[in-house]
Short mmCIF file of C-alpha atoms (C1' of nucleotides) in Angstrom, two decimals:
data_model
loop_
_atom_site.label_atom_id
_atom_site.label_comp_id
_atom_site.label_asym_id
_atom_site.label_seq_id
_atom_site.Cartn_x
_atom_site.Cartn_y
_atom_site.Cartn_z
CA UNK A 10 163.67 115.48 123.32
CA UNK A 11 165.54 115.11 126.60
CA UNK A 12 168.79 113.30 127.33
CA UNK A 13 166.89 110.51 129.07
CA UNK A 14 164.78 109.93 125.94
CA UNK A 15 167.86 110.04 123.74
CA UNK A 16 169.73 107.48 125.81
CA UNK A 17 166.84 105.06 125.71
CA UNK A 18 166.59 105.33 121.94
CA UNK A 19 170.27 105.29 121.02
CA UNK A 20 171.27 102.25 123.12
CA UNK A 21 174.95 102.61 122.49
CA UNK A 22 176.40 100.29 125.05
CA UNK A 23 180.15 99.75 125.03
CA UNK A 24 179.41 96.07 124.43
CA UNK A 25 177.69 96.78 121.13
CA UNK A 26 180.43 99.17 120.17
CA UNK A 27 183.12 96.57 120.77
CA UNK A 28 181.21 93.94 118.80
CA UNK A 29 181.16 96.42 115.93
CA UNK A 30 184.90 97.00 116.22
CA UNK A 31 185.53 93.25 116.22
CA UNK A 32 183.54 92.84 113.01
CA UNK A 33 185.57 95.57 111.36
CA UNK A 34 188.90 94.01 112.34
CA UNK A 35 188.15 90.27 112.18
CA UNK A 36 191.23 89.52 110.09
CA UNK A 37 193.77 91.55 112.04
CA UNK A 38 192.62 90.47 115.53
CA UNK A 39 194.26 87.19 116.50
CA UNK A 40 191.73 86.12 119.12
CA UNK A 41 188.99 84.28 117.24
CA UNK A 42 186.60 83.34 120.04
CA UNK A 43 183.99 86.11 119.90
CA UNK A 44 182.94 86.42 123.57
CA UNK A 45 186.58 86.57 124.72
CA UNK A 46 187.52 89.06 122.04
CA UNK A 47 184.58 91.36 122.75
CA UNK A 48 185.23 91.28 126.49
CA UNK A 49 188.91 92.11 126.02
CA UNK A 50 188.24 94.82 123.46
CA UNK A 51 185.95 96.40 126.03
CA UNK A 52 188.74 96.28 128.61
CA UNK A 53 191.23 97.71 126.12
CA UNK A 54 189.11 100.61 124.93
CA UNK A 55 187.94 101.53 128.41
CA UNK A 56 191.52 101.58 129.62
CA UNK A 57 192.81 103.45 126.59
CA UNK A 58 190.23 106.22 126.91
CA UNK A 59 190.70 106.46 130.64
CA UNK A 60 194.49 106.69 130.63
CA UNK A 61 194.92 108.61 127.36
CA UNK A 62 192.30 111.21 128.23
CA UNK A 63 194.07 111.85 131.53
CA UNK A 64 197.65 112.13 130.30
CA UNK A 65 197.54 112.01 126.50
CA UNK A 66 197.88 109.09 124.15
CA UNK A 67 201.59 109.64 123.49
CA UNK A 68 202.33 109.76 127.20
CA UNK A 69 200.39 106.57 127.83
CA UNK A 70 202.80 103.62 127.69
CA UNK A 71 201.89 100.08 126.82
CA UNK A 72 202.74 99.23 130.41
CA UNK A 73 200.14 101.77 131.58
CA UNK A 74 197.62 100.23 129.26
CA UNK A 75 198.50 96.73 130.37
CA UNK A 76 198.02 97.64 134.00
CA UNK A 77 194.83 99.63 133.45
CA UNK A 78 193.23 96.95 131.29
CA UNK A 79 194.39 93.95 133.29
CA UNK A 80 195.81 92.30 130.16
CA UNK A 81 199.45 91.51 129.62
CA UNK A 82 201.45 93.36 126.97
CA UNK A 83 201.53 90.21 124.88
CA UNK A 84 197.76 89.88 125.01
CA UNK A 85 197.27 93.50 123.98
CA UNK A 86 199.21 92.92 120.79
CA UNK A 87 196.73 90.20 119.82
CA UNK A 88 194.20 92.98 119.16
CA UNK A 89 196.35 95.51 117.34
CA UNK A 90 199.74 95.41 115.70
CA UNK A 91 201.07 98.72 116.97
CA UNK A 92 200.20 101.57 119.26
CA UNK A 93 199.40 103.64 116.18
CA UNK A 94 196.85 101.09 114.99
CA UNK A 95 195.14 101.26 118.39
CA UNK A 96 194.90 105.03 117.95
CA UNK A 97 193.31 104.63 114.55
CA UNK A 98 190.86 102.01 115.83
CA UNK A 99 189.56 104.33 118.53
CA UNK A 100 189.31 107.25 116.12
CA UNK A 101 187.60 105.45 113.29
CA UNK A 102 185.10 103.74 115.59
CA UNK A 103 184.15 107.05 117.14
CA UNK A 104 183.76 108.67 113.74
CA UNK A 105 181.61 105.89 112.38
CA UNK A 106 179.20 105.77 115.33
CA UNK A 107 178.93 109.54 115.51
CA UNK A 108 178.16 109.96 111.83
CA UNK A 109 175.49 107.28 111.89
CA UNK A 110 173.67 108.38 115.05
CA UNK A 111 173.80 112.04 114.11
CA UNK A 112 172.20 111.41 110.74
CA UNK A 113 169.52 109.16 112.25
CA UNK A 114 168.90 111.70 115.00
CA UNK A 115 166.81 114.25 113.19
CA UNK A 116 166.00 112.91 109.75
CA UNK A 117 162.28 112.61 110.50
CA UNK A 118 161.89 116.19 111.80
CA UNK A 119 160.65 118.49 109.03
CA UNK A 120 160.00 121.92 110.56
CA UNK A 121 163.25 123.94 110.09
CA UNK A 122 163.28 125.38 113.61
CA UNK A 123 162.63 122.05 115.27
CA UNK A 124 165.04 120.39 112.88
CA UNK A 125 167.87 122.72 113.86
CA UNK A 126 167.03 122.42 117.55
CA UNK A 127 166.92 118.63 117.29
CA UNK A 128 170.26 118.52 115.48
CA UNK A 129 171.82 120.57 118.28
CA UNK A 130 170.28 118.47 121.03
CA UNK A 131 171.25 115.24 119.32
CA UNK A 132 174.87 116.36 119.06
CA UNK A 133 175.05 117.44 122.70
CA UNK A 134 173.41 114.24 123.91
CA UNK A 135 175.57 112.07 121.70
CA UNK A 136 178.74 113.73 122.93
CA UNK A 137 177.49 113.27 126.48
CA UNK A 138 176.82 109.56 125.99
CA UNK A 139 180.20 109.05 124.32
CA UNK A 140 182.18 111.80 126.04
CA UNK A 141 185.48 109.90 126.34
CA UNK A 142 185.38 109.07 122.62
CA UNK A 143 184.66 112.65 121.59
CA UNK A 144 187.33 114.04 123.86
CA UNK A 145 189.87 111.54 122.60
CA UNK A 146 189.06 112.18 118.95
CA UNK A 147 189.46 115.91 119.38
CA UNK A 148 192.66 115.89 121.40
CA UNK A 149 194.50 113.11 119.59
CA UNK A 150 193.57 113.99 116.00
CA UNK A 151 196.93 115.59 115.31
CA UNK A 152 198.85 112.47 116.30
CA UNK A 153 197.28 110.59 113.42
CA UNK A 154 199.02 109.82 110.16
CA UNK A 155 198.37 111.99 107.14
CA UNK A 156 195.63 109.81 105.70
CA UNK A 157 193.74 109.42 108.97
CA UNK A 158 194.11 113.10 109.77
CA UNK A 159 192.44 113.92 106.48
CA UNK A 160 189.54 111.61 107.36
CA UNK A 161 189.13 113.33 110.71
CA UNK A 162 188.95 116.74 109.05
CA UNK A 163 186.44 115.49 106.49
CA UNK A 164 184.32 114.12 109.31
CA UNK A 165 184.34 117.46 111.11
CA UNK A 166 183.42 119.32 107.94
CA UNK A 167 180.63 116.84 107.22
CA UNK A 168 179.10 117.46 110.64
CA UNK A 169 179.32 121.17 110.08
CA UNK A 170 177.79 120.90 106.63
CA UNK A 171 174.88 119.03 108.18
CA UNK A 172 174.10 122.02 110.37
CA UNK A 173 174.68 124.47 107.51
CA UNK A 174 172.28 122.55 105.26
CA UNK A 175 169.54 122.64 107.88
CA UNK A 176 170.01 126.40 108.16
CA UNK A 177 170.07 126.87 104.38
CA UNK A 178 166.81 124.92 104.02
CA UNK A 179 165.24 127.11 106.69
CA UNK A 180 166.42 130.24 104.88
CA UNK A 181 164.89 129.01 101.61
CA UNK A 182 161.59 128.54 103.42
CA UNK A 183 161.88 132.08 104.79
CA UNK A 184 162.03 130.91 108.41
CA UNK A 185 165.62 131.93 109.17
CA UNK A 186 167.32 135.24 108.48
CA UNK A 187 170.25 135.68 106.12
CA UNK A 188 173.33 135.08 108.29
CA UNK A 189 176.05 133.05 106.57
CA UNK A 190 175.00 129.41 107.13
CA UNK A 191 178.54 127.96 107.02
CA UNK A 192 179.95 130.37 109.55
CA UNK A 193 176.88 129.98 111.75
CA UNK A 194 177.37 126.22 111.64
CA UNK A 195 181.01 126.67 112.65
CA UNK A 196 180.00 128.72 115.69
CA UNK A 197 177.37 126.16 116.64
CA UNK A 198 179.97 123.41 116.45
CA UNK A 199 182.32 125.42 118.63
CA UNK A 200 179.66 125.66 121.34
CA UNK A 201 178.83 121.97 121.07
CA UNK A 202 182.47 121.00 121.44
CA UNK A 203 182.89 122.86 124.70
CA UNK A 204 180.49 120.48 126.40
CA UNK A 205 182.73 117.46 125.99
CA UNK A 206 186.09 119.27 126.04
CA UNK A 207 185.61 121.33 129.19
CA UNK A 208 183.67 118.90 131.28
CA UNK A 209 185.42 119.92 134.51
CA UNK A 210 183.95 123.40 134.14
CA UNK A 211 180.36 122.33 133.74
CA UNK A 212 180.66 119.59 136.35
CA UNK A 213 181.85 122.20 138.88
CA UNK A 214 178.80 124.30 138.06
CA UNK A 215 176.49 121.29 138.36
CA UNK A 216 175.08 122.10 134.94
CA UNK A 217 172.97 119.30 133.48
CA UNK A 218 173.30 118.23 129.88
CA UNK A 219 169.69 119.19 129.09
CA UNK A 220 170.21 122.72 130.38
CA UNK A 221 173.34 123.12 128.26
CA UNK A 222 171.59 121.92 125.13
CA UNK A 223 168.70 124.32 125.67
CA UNK A 224 171.09 127.22 126.22
CA UNK A 225 172.81 126.55 122.91
CA UNK A 226 169.45 126.18 121.16
CA UNK A 227 168.34 129.53 122.57
CA UNK A 228 171.52 131.29 121.52
CA UNK A 229 171.34 129.87 118.00
CA UNK A 230 167.66 130.69 117.61
CA UNK A 231 168.17 134.24 118.83
CA UNK A 232 170.71 134.58 116.04
CA UNK A 233 168.94 132.73 113.23
CA UNK A 234 165.33 133.77 113.67
CA UNK A 235 164.18 137.17 112.37
CA UNK A 236 163.77 139.84 115.04
CA UNK A 237 160.43 139.42 116.81
CA UNK A 238 160.11 135.71 116.20
CA UNK A 239 162.49 134.65 118.96
CA UNK A 240 159.96 134.64 121.79
CA UNK A 241 158.01 131.79 120.17
CA UNK A 242 160.76 129.17 120.40
CA UNK A 243 161.36 128.80 124.11
CA UNK A 244 159.89 125.28 124.16
CA UNK A 245 159.34 122.49 121.71
CA UNK A 246 156.39 122.82 119.37
CA UNK A 247 155.17 119.27 119.16
CA UNK A 248 153.70 117.36 122.14
CA UNK B 1089 188.30 148.53 116.66
CA UNK B 1090 189.83 146.48 113.84
CA UNK B 1091 192.64 143.94 113.97
CA UNK B 1092 195.00 146.42 112.32
CA UNK B 1093 194.31 148.98 115.06
CA UNK B 1094 194.75 146.36 117.75
CA UNK B 1095 198.09 145.18 116.39
CA UNK B 1096 199.47 148.69 116.31
CA UNK B 1097 198.45 149.32 119.89
CA UNK B 1098 199.41 146.00 121.46
CA UNK B 1099 202.94 145.79 120.00
CA UNK B 1100 203.61 142.30 121.23
CA UNK B 1101 206.68 141.35 119.32
CA UNK B 1102 208.32 138.04 120.09
CA UNK B 1103 211.43 139.99 121.02
CA UNK B 1104 209.64 141.82 123.84
CA UNK B 1105 208.05 138.58 124.94
CA UNK B 1106 211.41 136.85 125.21
CA UNK B 1107 212.91 139.74 127.13
CA UNK B 1108 210.05 139.36 129.57
CA UNK B 1109 210.70 135.64 129.89
CA UNK B 1110 214.39 136.27 130.51
CA UNK B 1111 213.58 138.69 133.33
CA UNK B 1112 211.33 136.11 134.93
CA UNK B 1113 213.97 133.36 134.81
CA UNK B 1114 217.21 135.31 135.34
CA UNK B 1115 218.45 132.95 138.03
CA UNK B 1116 217.69 129.67 136.33
CA UNK B 1117 219.00 130.63 132.87
CA UNK B 1118 222.76 130.06 132.66
CA UNK B 1119 223.46 132.45 129.78
CA UNK B 1120 223.99 135.85 131.38
CA UNK B 1121 224.68 138.06 128.34
CA UNK B 1122 221.27 139.59 127.62
CA UNK B 1123 221.35 139.98 123.80
CA UNK B 1124 222.52 136.38 123.33
CA UNK B 1125 220.00 135.03 125.78
CA UNK B 1126 217.08 136.93 124.24
CA UNK B 1127 218.06 135.86 120.73
CA UNK B 1128 218.29 132.20 121.75
CA UNK B 1129 215.08 132.28 123.74
CA UNK B 1130 213.39 133.56 120.60
CA UNK B 1131 214.81 130.63 118.62
CA UNK B 1132 213.78 128.16 121.31
CA UNK B 1133 210.21 129.38 121.68
CA UNK B 1134 209.64 129.71 117.96
CA UNK B 1135 210.90 126.18 117.43
CA UNK B 1136 208.97 124.76 120.39
CA UNK B 1137 205.67 126.23 119.23
CA UNK B 1138 206.28 125.21 115.64
CA UNK B 1139 207.19 121.59 116.32
CA UNK B 1140 204.93 121.01 119.33
CA UNK B 1141 201.87 122.50 117.66
CA UNK B 1142 202.40 120.19 114.69
CA UNK B 1143 202.97 116.90 116.52
CA UNK B 1144 202.36 117.58 120.20
CA UNK B 1145 204.77 118.50 122.95
CA UNK B 1146 205.22 114.93 124.18
CA UNK B 1147 206.03 113.72 120.69
CA UNK B 1148 208.57 116.48 120.16
CA UNK B 1149 212.02 115.17 121.12
CA UNK B 1150 214.88 117.32 122.33
CA UNK B 1151 216.63 116.34 119.12
CA UNK B 1152 213.69 117.74 117.11
CA UNK B 1153 213.91 120.94 119.11
CA UNK B 1154 217.67 121.13 118.66
CA UNK B 1155 217.35 120.79 114.89
CA UNK B 1156 214.44 123.22 114.57
CA UNK B 1157 216.05 125.88 116.75
CA UNK B 1158 219.58 125.50 115.41
CA UNK B 1159 220.95 125.13 118.95
CA UNK B 1160 222.68 122.05 120.26
CA UNK B 1161 221.08 119.94 122.96
CA UNK B 1162 223.68 121.17 125.43
CA UNK B 1163 222.86 124.79 124.65
CA UNK B 1164 219.14 124.19 125.07
CA UNK B 1165 219.68 123.00 128.62
CA UNK B 1166 221.29 126.34 129.46
CA UNK B 1167 217.79 127.85 129.27
CA UNK B 1168 215.76 125.25 131.10
CA UNK B 1169 216.59 122.33 133.33
CA UNK B 1170 214.13 119.84 131.90
CA UNK B 1171 211.61 119.42 129.14
CA UNK B 1172 208.88 119.89 131.71
CA UNK B 1173 210.27 123.26 132.72
CA UNK B 1174 210.21 124.36 129.10
CA UNK B 1175 206.54 123.41 128.97
CA UNK B 1176 205.82 125.49 132.04
CA UNK B 1177 207.75 128.48 130.69
CA UNK B 1178 205.68 128.57 127.51
CA UNK B 1179 202.44 128.18 129.43
CA UNK B 1180 203.10 130.74 132.13
CA UNK B 1181 204.35 133.33 129.64
CA UNK B 1182 201.24 132.94 127.53
CA UNK B 1183 199.00 133.20 130.57
CA UNK B 1184 200.72 136.33 131.86
CA UNK B 1185 200.63 138.23 128.55
CA UNK B 1186 197.04 137.21 127.84
CA UNK B 1187 195.78 138.29 131.23
CA UNK B 1188 197.47 141.67 131.03
CA UNK B 1189 196.45 142.60 127.48
CA UNK B 1190 192.91 141.39 127.96
CA UNK B 1191 192.40 143.55 131.03
CA UNK B 1192 193.96 146.58 129.35
CA UNK B 1193 191.92 145.97 126.23
CA UNK B 1194 188.56 147.32 127.25
CA UNK B 1195 188.92 149.00 130.65
CA UNK B 1196 188.19 152.47 129.27
CA UNK B 1197 184.99 151.48 127.46
CA UNK B 1198 181.97 152.23 129.63
CA UNK B 1199 178.84 151.52 127.57
CA UNK B 1200 177.85 147.89 128.32
CA UNK B 1201 177.14 146.92 124.73
CA UNK B 1202 180.39 148.40 123.42
CA UNK B 1203 182.23 146.99 126.44
CA UNK B 1204 181.07 143.45 125.69
CA UNK B 1205 181.78 143.86 121.97
CA UNK B 1206 185.25 145.25 122.70
CA UNK B 1207 186.03 142.41 125.08
CA UNK B 1208 185.09 139.90 122.39
CA UNK B 1209 187.10 141.68 119.69
CA UNK B 1210 190.11 142.04 121.97
CA UNK B 1211 190.10 138.33 122.75
CA UNK B 1212 189.81 137.32 119.09
CA UNK B 1213 192.55 139.77 118.02
CA UNK B 1214 194.82 138.73 120.86
CA UNK B 1215 194.44 135.07 120.02
CA UNK B 1216 195.16 135.92 116.40
CA UNK B 1217 198.34 137.82 117.23
CA UNK B 1218 199.51 135.04 119.55
CA UNK B 1219 197.86 132.08 117.87
CA UNK B 1220 200.69 129.58 118.44
CA UNK B 1221 200.77 130.42 122.14
CA UNK B 1222 197.00 130.06 122.55
CA UNK B 1223 196.92 126.80 120.63
CA UNK B 1224 199.80 125.40 122.66
CA UNK B 1225 198.28 126.44 125.97
CA UNK B 1226 194.99 124.79 125.14
CA UNK B 1227 196.34 121.53 123.77
CA UNK B 1228 199.15 120.94 126.25
CA UNK B 1229 197.40 122.00 129.45
CA UNK B 1230 196.78 118.42 130.52
CA UNK B 1231 200.46 117.52 130.33
CA UNK B 1232 201.23 119.99 133.09
CA UNK B 1233 201.88 119.04 136.67
CA UNK B 1234 199.10 119.31 139.22
CA UNK B 1235 200.05 122.79 140.42
CA UNK B 1236 200.44 124.27 136.93
CA UNK B 1237 197.26 122.61 135.73
CA UNK B 1238 195.39 124.33 138.55
CA UNK B 1239 196.84 127.69 137.46
CA UNK B 1240 195.72 127.06 133.88
CA UNK B 1241 192.17 126.34 135.03
CA UNK B 1242 192.12 129.43 137.22
CA UNK B 1243 193.26 131.50 134.26
CA UNK B 1244 190.49 130.15 132.07
CA UNK B 1245 187.88 130.80 134.74
CA UNK B 1246 189.22 134.34 135.26
CA UNK B 1247 188.81 135.11 131.56
CA UNK B 1248 185.30 133.75 131.66
CA UNK B 1249 184.45 135.73 134.78
CA UNK B 1250 185.60 138.88 132.98
CA UNK B 1251 182.96 138.31 130.30
CA UNK B 1252 180.34 137.35 132.87
CA UNK B 1253 180.98 140.52 134.88
CA UNK B 1254 180.56 142.71 131.81
CA UNK B 1255 177.23 141.01 131.14
CA UNK B 1256 176.13 141.29 134.77
CA UNK B 1257 176.89 145.02 134.79
CA UNK B 1258 174.84 145.42 131.60
CA UNK B 1259 171.96 143.54 133.17
CA UNK B 1260 172.03 145.80 136.23
CA UNK B 1261 171.80 148.80 133.93
CA UNK B 1262 168.85 147.20 132.17
CA UNK B 1263 170.64 146.96 128.83
CA UNK B 1264 170.92 143.15 128.63
CA UNK B 1265 168.21 140.56 129.17
CA UNK B 1266 168.26 138.00 131.94
CA UNK B 1267 170.14 135.02 130.48
CA UNK B 1268 172.57 133.38 132.93
CA UNK B 1269 175.76 135.49 132.66
CA UNK B 1270 178.15 132.67 133.62
CA UNK B 1271 176.80 130.22 131.10
CA UNK B 1272 176.63 132.92 128.44
CA UNK B 1273 180.28 133.72 129.12
CA UNK B 1274 181.16 130.03 128.75
CA UNK B 1275 179.49 129.90 125.33
CA UNK B 1276 181.25 133.08 124.26
CA UNK B 1277 184.58 131.59 125.28
CA UNK B 1278 183.81 128.43 123.32
CA UNK B 1279 183.28 130.48 120.17
CA UNK B 1280 186.42 132.51 120.77
CA UNK B 1281 188.50 129.39 121.20
CA UNK B 1282 187.48 127.94 117.85
CA UNK B 1283 189.30 130.76 116.08
CA UNK B 1284 192.73 129.70 117.29
CA UNK B 1285 192.06 125.98 117.61
CA UNK B 1286 190.56 125.30 114.17
CA UNK B 1287 192.62 127.67 112.11
CA UNK B 1288 192.81 125.26 109.13
CA UNK B 1289 189.04 125.54 108.77
CA UNK B 1290 188.88 129.31 108.65
CA UNK B 1291 192.00 129.60 106.51
CA UNK B 1292 190.39 127.29 103.93
CA UNK B 1293 187.34 129.56 103.89
CA UNK B 1294 189.52 132.67 103.57
CA UNK B 1295 187.72 134.16 106.54
CA UNK B 1296 189.44 137.25 107.95
CA UNK B 1297 189.85 137.76 111.66
CA UNK B 1298 187.71 140.92 111.64
CA UNK B 1299 184.82 139.10 110.00
CA UNK B 1300 185.00 136.32 112.59
CA UNK B 1301 185.02 138.77 115.48
CA UNK B 1302 182.00 140.61 114.11
CA UNK B 1303 180.12 137.35 113.64
CA UNK B 1304 180.65 136.39 117.26
CA UNK B 1305 179.66 139.88 118.39
CA UNK B 1306 176.44 139.65 116.37
CA UNK B 1307 175.58 136.22 117.76
CA UNK B 1308 176.20 137.31 121.34
CA UNK B 1309 174.24 140.54 120.94
CA UNK B 1310 171.31 138.72 119.38
CA UNK B 1311 171.26 136.61 122.52
CA UNK B 1312 171.93 139.25 125.17
CA UNK B 1313 169.94 142.23 123.94
CA UNK B 1314 166.18 142.36 124.53
CA UNK B 1315 164.06 141.51 121.50
CA UNK B 1316 163.76 144.53 119.22
CA UNK B 1317 167.04 146.15 120.26
CA UNK B 1318 169.25 143.92 118.14
CA UNK B 1319 169.04 145.92 114.94
CA UNK B 1320 170.80 148.90 116.55
CA UNK B 1321 174.12 147.16 117.18
CA UNK B 1322 175.37 146.26 113.75
CA UNK B 1323 178.22 148.77 113.90
CA UNK B 1324 180.24 150.53 116.56
CA UNK B 1325 178.62 153.47 118.28
CA UNK B 1326 181.54 155.81 118.73
CA UNK B 1327 183.36 157.48 115.81
"C1'" DG C 623 194.88 82.68 123.88
"C1'" DT C 624 197.69 84.60 127.23
"C1'" DC C 625 201.69 84.97 129.92
"C1'" DT C 626 206.76 86.39 131.18
"C1'" DA C 627 211.09 87.83 129.79
"C1'" DT C 628 213.84 90.34 126.85
"C1'" DA C 629 215.71 92.29 122.47
"C1'" DG C 630 216.43 96.45 120.29
"C1'" DT C 631 215.54 101.35 119.88
"C1'" DG C 632 215.56 106.05 120.93
"C1'" DC C 633 214.72 109.05 124.62
"C1'" DG C 634 216.18 112.96 128.22
"C1'" DA C 635 219.94 114.69 130.31
"C1'" DT C 636 225.03 115.57 131.21
"C1'" DA C 637 230.20 115.68 131.33
"C1'" DG C 638 234.04 117.60 129.43
"C1'" DA C 639 236.33 119.71 125.33
"C1'" DC C 640 236.70 124.11 123.16
"C1'" DG D 1123 228.43 129.98 126.14
"C1'" DT D 1124 228.11 126.22 123.16
"C1'" DC D 1125 229.19 121.78 121.11
"C1'" DT D 1126 229.92 116.68 120.74
"C1'" DA D 1127 229.79 112.33 122.60
"C1'" DT D 1128 227.71 109.34 125.50
"C1'" DC D 1129 225.25 107.41 129.73
"C1'" DG D 1130 221.46 105.14 131.75
"C1'" DC D 1131 216.82 104.35 131.28
"C1'" DA D 1132 212.14 103.36 129.63
"C1'" DC D 1133 209.91 102.51 125.78
"C1'" DT D 1134 207.56 99.41 121.90
"C1'" DA D 1135 207.26 95.12 120.15
"C1'" DT D 1136 208.19 90.08 120.06
"C1'" DA D 1137 209.70 85.21 120.98
"C1'" DG D 1138 208.84 81.19 123.31
"C1'" DA D 1139 206.78 78.88 127.49
"C1'" DC D 1140 202.40 77.35 129.13
#
DNA sequence: GTCTATAGTGCGATAGAC
DNA sequence: GTCTATCGCACTATAGAC
């Protein structure tokens, strides 16, 4: 799988995302006309991610957001009741989409090695397609309330468990060696996060998303496969 | 090298750190009596890291800081002229200490494999000893001014180049395989960062700092050493 | 459904007493 | 060298016009 193939399949346009958000907040959003609401939500989320990812959510004022989105302050408050609720909307939407696409991403792949590689690629590609969301979720998680912060942690652990389970299954089948699956998953996640957190670094090096994904796959396989088996995994098996 | 050995050698008490800060800001700090100034700087930095790492530097008010440090707002402003200057003081101090200790950490080790392993261990141990500083530097870097932000990026790239150079030297000697040294260094750094950024995760798993360091070393060696050579690096060579 | 204008709050920073 | 009291400002959120 390449990033181009992933993009075609996932089809996560901002438009669709905003329609989903609208459905989830029908009762709290005051604007009832769907096309208007979806269009404005798109403006709001684009502006929020743009401004907040540059200077931080706390530092972003409602005036900033008003200017960046083109909506007046009054209009903004038709879509959320407080700045904190806006924060939670962005976070929960990101979490929901991520969880769904990640699970869909590799469920049909059965071979443990390909399954692990596909999980890694899917995560990198997903974080590439939704980079502003991932960056925002990571950096602003600690500004959430207690309840929402707990949800964010659970979501992170769930993603990690997904990787750990793939590794455990491979160990049971005798394909992977005996390194601690949970800790291995944690290290994998750390490498995956760097791609969307330190974008400036990889942009400066002109490193493509596909190359990054393959590098992580190689590193993980070198670690998880028994000595001697590594050479056989440089490419994909199928096709 | 273990964390206990590292701690004994590095001796980076907060007291020494604050004395160093005082020396660097003698002219801008209004309190001239050294013992008082050092004691208060210690209170200020402890409080800043504690509050800011919990809720973010922007969200921390001067009143929060006053309460947490036990100093009045007026007294605080004897040590810095604005909240922004406080931010820069914390950042630049962290950068300076990190750079120095990291370079000292492995300069005497010559064997490429041990050199890379020592560099990794030193970074993990250093980030453990100064966890609040590392966390703060990472999370608050984007709230810096343009000039300071550039310095922070340079510092990150310098650390990465250090790892890349160790790998390059090992490749020249024929000890490491041919994987891109710069990208490998970036992945190493990503794994090292997780230790001080996601402390709650590793604390919950009761994972010790030594175990984490060894796991990263193993992963990196599995990747960098030619197939077949991996089994020989499970422990340290000397002693 | 969206705008402008503003009320009310809480911030960073300082002046002057001790 | 430090404290208390307060200034001026910029913020979030809302009320009422259109």
